Short mmCIF file of C-alpha atoms in Angstrom, two decimals:
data_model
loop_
_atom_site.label_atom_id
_atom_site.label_comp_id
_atom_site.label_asym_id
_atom_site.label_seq_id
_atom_site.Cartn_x
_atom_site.Cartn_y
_atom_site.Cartn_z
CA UNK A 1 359.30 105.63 243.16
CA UNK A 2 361.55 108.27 241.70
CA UNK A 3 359.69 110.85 239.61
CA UNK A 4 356.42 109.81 241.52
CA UNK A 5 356.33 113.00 243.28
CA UNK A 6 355.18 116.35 241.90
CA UNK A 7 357.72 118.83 240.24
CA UNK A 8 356.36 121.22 243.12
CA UNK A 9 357.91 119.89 245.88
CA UNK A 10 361.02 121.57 245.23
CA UNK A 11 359.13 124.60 246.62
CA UNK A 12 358.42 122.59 249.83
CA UNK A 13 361.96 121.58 249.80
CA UNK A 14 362.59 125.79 249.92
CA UNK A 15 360.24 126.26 252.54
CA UNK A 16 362.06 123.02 254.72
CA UNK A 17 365.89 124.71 253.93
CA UNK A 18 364.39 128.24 255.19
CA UNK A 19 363.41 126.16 258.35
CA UNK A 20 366.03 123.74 258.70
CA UNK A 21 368.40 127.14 258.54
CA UNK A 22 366.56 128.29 261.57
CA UNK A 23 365.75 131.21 258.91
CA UNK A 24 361.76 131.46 259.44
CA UNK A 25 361.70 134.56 261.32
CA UNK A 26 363.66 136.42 258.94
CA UNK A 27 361.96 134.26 256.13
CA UNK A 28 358.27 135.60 257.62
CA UNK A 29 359.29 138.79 258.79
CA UNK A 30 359.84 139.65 255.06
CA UNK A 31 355.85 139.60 254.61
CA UNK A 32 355.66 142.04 257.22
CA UNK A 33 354.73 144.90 255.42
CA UNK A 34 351.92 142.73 253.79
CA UNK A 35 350.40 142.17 257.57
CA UNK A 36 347.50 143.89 258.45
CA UNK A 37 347.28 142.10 262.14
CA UNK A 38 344.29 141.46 264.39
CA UNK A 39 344.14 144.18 267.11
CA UNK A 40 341.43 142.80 269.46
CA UNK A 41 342.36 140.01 271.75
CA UNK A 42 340.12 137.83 272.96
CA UNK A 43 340.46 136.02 276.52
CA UNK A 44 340.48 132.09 275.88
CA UNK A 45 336.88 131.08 275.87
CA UNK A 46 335.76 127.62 276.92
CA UNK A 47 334.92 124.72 275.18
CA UNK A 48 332.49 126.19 272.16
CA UNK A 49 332.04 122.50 270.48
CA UNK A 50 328.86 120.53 271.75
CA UNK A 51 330.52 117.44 273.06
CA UNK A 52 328.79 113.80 273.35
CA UNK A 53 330.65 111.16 274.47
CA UNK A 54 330.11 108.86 271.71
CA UNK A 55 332.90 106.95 271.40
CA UNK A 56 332.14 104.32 273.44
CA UNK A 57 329.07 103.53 271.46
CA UNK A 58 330.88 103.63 268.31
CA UNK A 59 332.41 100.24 266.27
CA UNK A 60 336.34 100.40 265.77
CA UNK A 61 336.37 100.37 261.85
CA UNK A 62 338.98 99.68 259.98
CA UNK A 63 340.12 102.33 258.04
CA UNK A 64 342.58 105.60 258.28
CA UNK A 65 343.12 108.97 257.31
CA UNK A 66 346.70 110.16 256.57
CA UNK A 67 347.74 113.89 257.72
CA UNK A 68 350.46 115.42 255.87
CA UNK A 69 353.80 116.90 257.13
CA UNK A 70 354.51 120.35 256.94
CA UNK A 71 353.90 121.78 253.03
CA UNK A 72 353.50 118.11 251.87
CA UNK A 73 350.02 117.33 250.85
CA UNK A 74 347.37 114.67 250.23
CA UNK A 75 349.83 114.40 246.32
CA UNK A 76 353.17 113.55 248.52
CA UNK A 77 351.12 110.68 250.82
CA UNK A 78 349.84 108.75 247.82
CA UNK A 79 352.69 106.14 248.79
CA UNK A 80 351.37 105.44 252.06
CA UNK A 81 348.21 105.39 250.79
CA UNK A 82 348.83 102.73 248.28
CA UNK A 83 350.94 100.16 250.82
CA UNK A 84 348.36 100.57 253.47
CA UNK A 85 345.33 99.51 251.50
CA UNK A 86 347.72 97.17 249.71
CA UNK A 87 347.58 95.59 253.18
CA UNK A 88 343.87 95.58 253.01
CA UNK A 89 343.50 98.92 255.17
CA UNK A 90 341.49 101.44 253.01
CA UNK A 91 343.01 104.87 253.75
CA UNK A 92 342.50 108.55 252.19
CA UNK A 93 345.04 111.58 252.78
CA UNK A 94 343.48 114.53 253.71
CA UNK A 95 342.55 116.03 250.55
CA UNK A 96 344.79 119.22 250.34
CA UNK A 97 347.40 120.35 248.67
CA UNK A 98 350.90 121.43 249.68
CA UNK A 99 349.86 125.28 249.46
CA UNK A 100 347.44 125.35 252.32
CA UNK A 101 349.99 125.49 254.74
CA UNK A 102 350.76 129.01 253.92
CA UNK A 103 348.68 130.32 256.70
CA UNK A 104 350.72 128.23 259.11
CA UNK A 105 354.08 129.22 258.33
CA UNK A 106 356.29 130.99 261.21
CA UNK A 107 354.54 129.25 263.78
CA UNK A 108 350.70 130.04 263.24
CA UNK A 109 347.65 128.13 264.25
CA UNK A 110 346.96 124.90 263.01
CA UNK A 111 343.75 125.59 262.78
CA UNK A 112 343.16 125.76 258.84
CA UNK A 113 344.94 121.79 258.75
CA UNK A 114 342.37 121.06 261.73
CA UNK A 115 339.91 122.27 259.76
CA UNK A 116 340.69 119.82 257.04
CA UNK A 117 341.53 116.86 259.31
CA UNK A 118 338.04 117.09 260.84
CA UNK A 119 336.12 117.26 257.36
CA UNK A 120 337.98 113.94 256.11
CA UNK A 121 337.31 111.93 259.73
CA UNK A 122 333.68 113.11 259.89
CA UNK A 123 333.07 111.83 256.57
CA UNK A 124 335.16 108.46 256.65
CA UNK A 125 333.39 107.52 259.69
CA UNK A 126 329.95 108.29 258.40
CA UNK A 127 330.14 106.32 255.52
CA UNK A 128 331.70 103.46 257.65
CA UNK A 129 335.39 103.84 256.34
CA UNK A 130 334.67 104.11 252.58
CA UNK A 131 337.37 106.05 251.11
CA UNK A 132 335.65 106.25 247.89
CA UNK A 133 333.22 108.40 249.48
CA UNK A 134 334.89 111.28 250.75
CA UNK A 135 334.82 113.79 248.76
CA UNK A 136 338.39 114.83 247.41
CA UNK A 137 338.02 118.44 245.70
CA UNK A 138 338.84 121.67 248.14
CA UNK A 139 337.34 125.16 247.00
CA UNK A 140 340.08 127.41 248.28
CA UNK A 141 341.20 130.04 246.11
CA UNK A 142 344.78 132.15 246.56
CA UNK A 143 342.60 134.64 248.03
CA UNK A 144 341.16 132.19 250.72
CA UNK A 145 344.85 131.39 251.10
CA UNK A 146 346.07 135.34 251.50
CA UNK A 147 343.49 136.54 253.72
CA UNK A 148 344.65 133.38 256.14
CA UNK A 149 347.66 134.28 255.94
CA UNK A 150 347.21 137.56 257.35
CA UNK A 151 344.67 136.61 259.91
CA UNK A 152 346.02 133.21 261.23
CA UNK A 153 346.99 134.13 264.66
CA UNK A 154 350.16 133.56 266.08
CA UNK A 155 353.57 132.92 264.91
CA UNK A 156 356.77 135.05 264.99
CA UNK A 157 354.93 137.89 264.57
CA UNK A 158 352.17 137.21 267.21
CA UNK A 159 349.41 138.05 264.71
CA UNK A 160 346.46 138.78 266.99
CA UNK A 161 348.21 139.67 269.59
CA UNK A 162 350.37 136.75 270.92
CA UNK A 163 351.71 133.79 269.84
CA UNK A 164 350.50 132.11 272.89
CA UNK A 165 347.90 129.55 271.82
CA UNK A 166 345.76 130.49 275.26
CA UNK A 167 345.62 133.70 274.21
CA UNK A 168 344.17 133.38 269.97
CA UNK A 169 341.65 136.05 268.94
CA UNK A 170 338.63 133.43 269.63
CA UNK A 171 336.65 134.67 266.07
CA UNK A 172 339.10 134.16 263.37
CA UNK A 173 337.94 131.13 261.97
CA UNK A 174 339.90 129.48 258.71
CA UNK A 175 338.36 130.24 254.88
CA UNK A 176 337.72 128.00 252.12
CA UNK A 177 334.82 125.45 251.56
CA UNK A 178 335.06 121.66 250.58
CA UNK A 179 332.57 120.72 247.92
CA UNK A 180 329.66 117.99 248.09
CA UNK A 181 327.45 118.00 250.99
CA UNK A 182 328.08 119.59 254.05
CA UNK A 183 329.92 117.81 256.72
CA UNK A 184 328.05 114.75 258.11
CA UNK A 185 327.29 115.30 261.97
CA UNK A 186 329.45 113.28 264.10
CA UNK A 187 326.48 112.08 266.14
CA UNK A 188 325.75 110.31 262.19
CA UNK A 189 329.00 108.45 262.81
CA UNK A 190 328.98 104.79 261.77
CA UNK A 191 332.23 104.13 263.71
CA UNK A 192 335.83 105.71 264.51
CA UNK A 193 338.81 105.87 262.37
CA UNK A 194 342.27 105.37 262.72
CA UNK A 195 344.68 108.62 262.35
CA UNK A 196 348.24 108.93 260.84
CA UNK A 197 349.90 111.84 260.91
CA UNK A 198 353.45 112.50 259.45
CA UNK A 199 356.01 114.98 260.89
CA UNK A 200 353.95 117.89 261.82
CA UNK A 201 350.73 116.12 260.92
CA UNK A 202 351.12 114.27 263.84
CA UNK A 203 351.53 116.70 266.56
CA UNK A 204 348.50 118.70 264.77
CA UNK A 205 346.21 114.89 265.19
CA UNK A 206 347.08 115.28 268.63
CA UNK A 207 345.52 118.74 268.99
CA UNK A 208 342.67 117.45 267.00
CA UNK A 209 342.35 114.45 269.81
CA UNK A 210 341.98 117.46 272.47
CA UNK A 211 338.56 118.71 273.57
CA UNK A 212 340.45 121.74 274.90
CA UNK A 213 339.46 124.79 272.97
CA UNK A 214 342.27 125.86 270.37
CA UNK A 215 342.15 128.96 268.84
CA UNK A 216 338.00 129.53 269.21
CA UNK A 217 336.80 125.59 268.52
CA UNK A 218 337.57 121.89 270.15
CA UNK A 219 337.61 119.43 268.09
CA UNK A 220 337.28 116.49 270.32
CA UNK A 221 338.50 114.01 267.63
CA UNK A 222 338.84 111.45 270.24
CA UNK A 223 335.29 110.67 269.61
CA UNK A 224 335.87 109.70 265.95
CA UNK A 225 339.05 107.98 266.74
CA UNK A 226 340.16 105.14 267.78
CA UNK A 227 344.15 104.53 267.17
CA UNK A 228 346.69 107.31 266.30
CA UNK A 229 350.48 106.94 264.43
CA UNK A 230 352.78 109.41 264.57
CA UNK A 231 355.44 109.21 261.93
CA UNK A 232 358.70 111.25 262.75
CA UNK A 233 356.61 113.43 264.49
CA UNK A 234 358.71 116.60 266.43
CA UNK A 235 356.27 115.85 270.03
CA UNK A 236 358.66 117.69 272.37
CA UNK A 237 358.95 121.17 273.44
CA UNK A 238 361.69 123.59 272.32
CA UNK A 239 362.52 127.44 271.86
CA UNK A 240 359.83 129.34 269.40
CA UNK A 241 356.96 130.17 268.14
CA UNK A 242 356.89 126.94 266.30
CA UNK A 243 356.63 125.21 269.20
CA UNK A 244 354.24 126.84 270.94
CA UNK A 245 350.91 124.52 269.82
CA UNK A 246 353.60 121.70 270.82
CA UNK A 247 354.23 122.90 274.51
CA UNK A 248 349.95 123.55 274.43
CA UNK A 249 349.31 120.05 273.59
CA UNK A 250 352.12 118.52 275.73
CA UNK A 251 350.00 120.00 278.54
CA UNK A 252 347.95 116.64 277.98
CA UNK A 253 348.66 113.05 277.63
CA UNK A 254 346.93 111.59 274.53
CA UNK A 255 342.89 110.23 275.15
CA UNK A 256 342.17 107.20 277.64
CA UNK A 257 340.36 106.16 274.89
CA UNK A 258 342.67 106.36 272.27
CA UNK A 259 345.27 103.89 271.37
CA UNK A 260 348.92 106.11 270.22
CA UNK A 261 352.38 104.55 268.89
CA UNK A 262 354.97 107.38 267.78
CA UNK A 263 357.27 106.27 265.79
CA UNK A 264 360.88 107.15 264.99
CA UNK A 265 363.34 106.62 262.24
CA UNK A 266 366.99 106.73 262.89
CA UNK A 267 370.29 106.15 260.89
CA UNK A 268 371.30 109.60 260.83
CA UNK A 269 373.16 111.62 262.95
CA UNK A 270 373.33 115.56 263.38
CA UNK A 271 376.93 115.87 262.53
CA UNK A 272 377.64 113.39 259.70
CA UNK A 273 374.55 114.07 257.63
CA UNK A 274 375.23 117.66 256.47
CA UNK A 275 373.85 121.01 257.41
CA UNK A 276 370.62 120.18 256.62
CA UNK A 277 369.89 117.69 258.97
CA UNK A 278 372.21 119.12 262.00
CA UNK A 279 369.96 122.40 261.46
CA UNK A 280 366.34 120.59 261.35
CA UNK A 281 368.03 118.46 264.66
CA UNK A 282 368.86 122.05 266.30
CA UNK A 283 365.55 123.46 265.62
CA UNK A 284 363.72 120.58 267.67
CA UNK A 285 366.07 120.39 270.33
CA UNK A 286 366.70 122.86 273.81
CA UNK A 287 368.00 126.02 273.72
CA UNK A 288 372.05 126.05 273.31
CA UNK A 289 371.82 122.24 271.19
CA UNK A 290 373.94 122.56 267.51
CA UNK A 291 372.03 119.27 266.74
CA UNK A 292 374.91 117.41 266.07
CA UNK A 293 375.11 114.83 269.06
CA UNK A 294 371.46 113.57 268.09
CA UNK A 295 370.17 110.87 265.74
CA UNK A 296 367.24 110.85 263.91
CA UNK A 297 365.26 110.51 260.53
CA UNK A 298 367.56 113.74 259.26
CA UNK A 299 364.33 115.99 260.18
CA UNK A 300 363.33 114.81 263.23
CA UNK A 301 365.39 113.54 265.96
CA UNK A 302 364.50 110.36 267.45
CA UNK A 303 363.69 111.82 271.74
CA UNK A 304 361.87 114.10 269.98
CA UNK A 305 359.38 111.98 267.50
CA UNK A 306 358.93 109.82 271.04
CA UNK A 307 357.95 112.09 273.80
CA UNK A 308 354.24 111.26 273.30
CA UNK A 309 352.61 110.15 276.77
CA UNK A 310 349.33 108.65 277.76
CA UNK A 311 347.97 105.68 279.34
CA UNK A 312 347.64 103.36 276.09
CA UNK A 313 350.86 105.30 274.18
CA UNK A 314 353.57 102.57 272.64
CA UNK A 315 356.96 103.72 271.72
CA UNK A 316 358.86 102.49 268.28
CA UNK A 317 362.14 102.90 266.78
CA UNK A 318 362.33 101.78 263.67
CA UNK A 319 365.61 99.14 262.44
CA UNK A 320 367.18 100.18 259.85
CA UNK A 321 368.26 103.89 258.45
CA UNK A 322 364.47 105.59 257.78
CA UNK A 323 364.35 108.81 256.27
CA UNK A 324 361.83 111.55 257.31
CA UNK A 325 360.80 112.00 253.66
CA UNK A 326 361.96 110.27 250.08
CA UNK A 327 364.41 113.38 249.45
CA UNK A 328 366.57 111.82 246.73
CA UNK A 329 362.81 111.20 245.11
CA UNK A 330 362.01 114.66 244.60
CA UNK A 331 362.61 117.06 242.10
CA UNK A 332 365.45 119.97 243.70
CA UNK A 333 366.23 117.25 246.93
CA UNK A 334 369.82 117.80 245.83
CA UNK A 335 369.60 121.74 246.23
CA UNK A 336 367.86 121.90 249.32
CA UNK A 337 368.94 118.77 251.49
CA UNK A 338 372.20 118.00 250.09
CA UNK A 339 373.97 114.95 251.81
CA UNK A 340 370.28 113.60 252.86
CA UNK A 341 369.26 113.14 248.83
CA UNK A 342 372.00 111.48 247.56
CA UNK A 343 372.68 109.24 250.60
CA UNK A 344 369.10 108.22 249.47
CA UNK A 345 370.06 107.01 246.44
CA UNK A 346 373.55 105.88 246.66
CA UNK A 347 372.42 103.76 249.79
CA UNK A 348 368.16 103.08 248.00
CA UNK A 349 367.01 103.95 251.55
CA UNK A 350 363.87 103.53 253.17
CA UNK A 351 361.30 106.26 254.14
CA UNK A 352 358.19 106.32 256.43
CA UNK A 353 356.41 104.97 253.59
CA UNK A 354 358.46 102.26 252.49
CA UNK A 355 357.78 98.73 252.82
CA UNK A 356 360.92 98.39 255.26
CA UNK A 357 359.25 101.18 257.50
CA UNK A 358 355.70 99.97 257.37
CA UNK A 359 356.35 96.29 257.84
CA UNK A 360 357.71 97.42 261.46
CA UNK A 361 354.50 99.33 262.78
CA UNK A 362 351.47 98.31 260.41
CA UNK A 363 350.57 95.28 262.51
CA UNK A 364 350.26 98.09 265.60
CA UNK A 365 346.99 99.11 263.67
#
């Protein structure tokens, strides 16, 4: 697999070393002077999407849609994609690349990766979980991309006011258009879908499960869906603003109707796997943690990619040393995660997407 990945993931590799350092305030607070931030705030309105329950009238179809980690994109998932529907499960990745995460960074709504992860589900489910149908081409120029960044509300900065997901300006709404048709209506739906999300990905599916209202819209995805995955997800609370959607959606256990396994990869422990790893460990954990008594996927630490609840949640922890990502894959993975790359390829060790992962929770599906 080496080489697979694009040469620019070394700038998501940046962007994980800025966060692993517990350096994204400072690392956000340098666009300051670029802000120009949202002065009206906006009480939390209810929900604003039309909701019909149609789930229960709705096929289980076989078929998923992949949501990327944090400044990975739809180019970084292609090897899940291939060894799921190598196992007969046709599957798309939301059809984005890694730059349209900019708007999130420091902590910001998720809306603009909602946005995206409700355009792919409508569409697999209308046309009955054929992947070939979805349209994969996003109109969303660097424009689109700056003017998000300086509305998306939130963050370290509290851009419209707070970065209290409650208390979002209710009218900034994401930019940026997919082409082909316009979204198919999810009354239209054939059938529902199943959901992966990796790292972030996943905690942003749950959100997209809610019929809460997030940030001026519910998406109610639990409708569309029937099973979600969370690989190396970070589900539990902890100090910042980049956990704040986290602590919003821990308020709720996942859908009654929706099947959940979150899955964890460990091997890896916070003080033998280099500064990297005991960093991205400290990040998820409480207040006053160094990281280094935890193990983990060297991202994520396992009590953290577990603490998903709800009535028809399963819990899995993988066998084996899984990595949160194929570092020692990627062009820079020596610069930026150090110890985590080259264990990689001293020791050929498994990610998320390897067959040694997948074997372990594809048969959940």
């Amino acid at each position: 697999m080496r080489g697979y990945l694009p040469a620019r993931a070394a700038r998501i590799l940046f962007l994980f070393t800025v966060i692993a350092s517990n350096g994204t305030q400072a690392f956000i607070s340098s666009s300051q002077s670029y802000q120009r931030p949202i002065t009206n705030r906006y009480e939390s309105s209810s929900n604003l999407s039309s909701s019909t329950n149609l789930s229960s009238s709705l096929n289980d179809i076989k078929a998923a849609v992949i949501v990327p980690g944090f400044l990975t994109g739809a180019d970084e998932m292609q090897p899940l994609v291939d060894a799921l529907q190598k196992r007969g499960i046709p599957s798309i990745a939301v059809p984005f690349p890694n730059n349209h995460w900019i708007p999130c960074l420091g902590g910001r709504s998720a809306r603009p990766i909602l946005e995206r992860i409700d355009y792919t589900v409508r569409h697999l489910a209308y046309h009955n979980g054929d992947v070939t149908k979805v349209p994969k081409e996003i109109k969303y120029s660097w424009i689109d991309c700056a003017l998000d960044f300086n509305d998306n509300p939130g963050g370290v900065l509290e851009v419209g006011g707070s970065s209290e997901v409650d208390l979002f300006p209710q009218n900034v709404n994401p930019r940026g258009e997919f082409l082909s048709e316009s979204i198919p209506d999810r009354k239209d739906a054939k059938g529902r879908i199943a959901l992966i999300g990796h790292s972030a990905g996943g905690w942003i599916s749950r959100v997209y499960l809610s019929n809460r209202n997030y940030g001026g819209r519910s998406y109610n995805g639990s409708e569309l869906v029937h099973s979600l995955v969370t690989l190396g997800s970070p589900n539990a609370n902890a100090p910042g603003a980049a956990f704040k959607s986290i602590e919003w959606i821990n308020r709720e256990e996942i859908p009654d109707n929706v099947r959940a396994l979150a899955v964890a990869g460990k091997g890896f422990q916070g003080d033998k796997c280099g500064t990297f790893t005991k960093n991205a460990y400290s990040f998820c954990c409480s207040e006053g943690s160094d990281g280094s008594q935890y193990d983990g996927d060297g991202v994520t630490p396992v009590f953290s990619a577990l603490a998903m609840e709800g009535k028809n949640c399963d819990k899995l922890v993988l066998e084996g040393d899984i990595l949160h990502f194929s570092f020692g894959d990627t062009f820079g993975g020596d610069l930026f995660t150090g110890d985590l790359a080259r264990m990689q390829r001293e020791r050929n060790l498994s990610w998320y997407a390897s067959d040694e992962a997948i074997e372990q929770w594809v048969g959940w599906l």
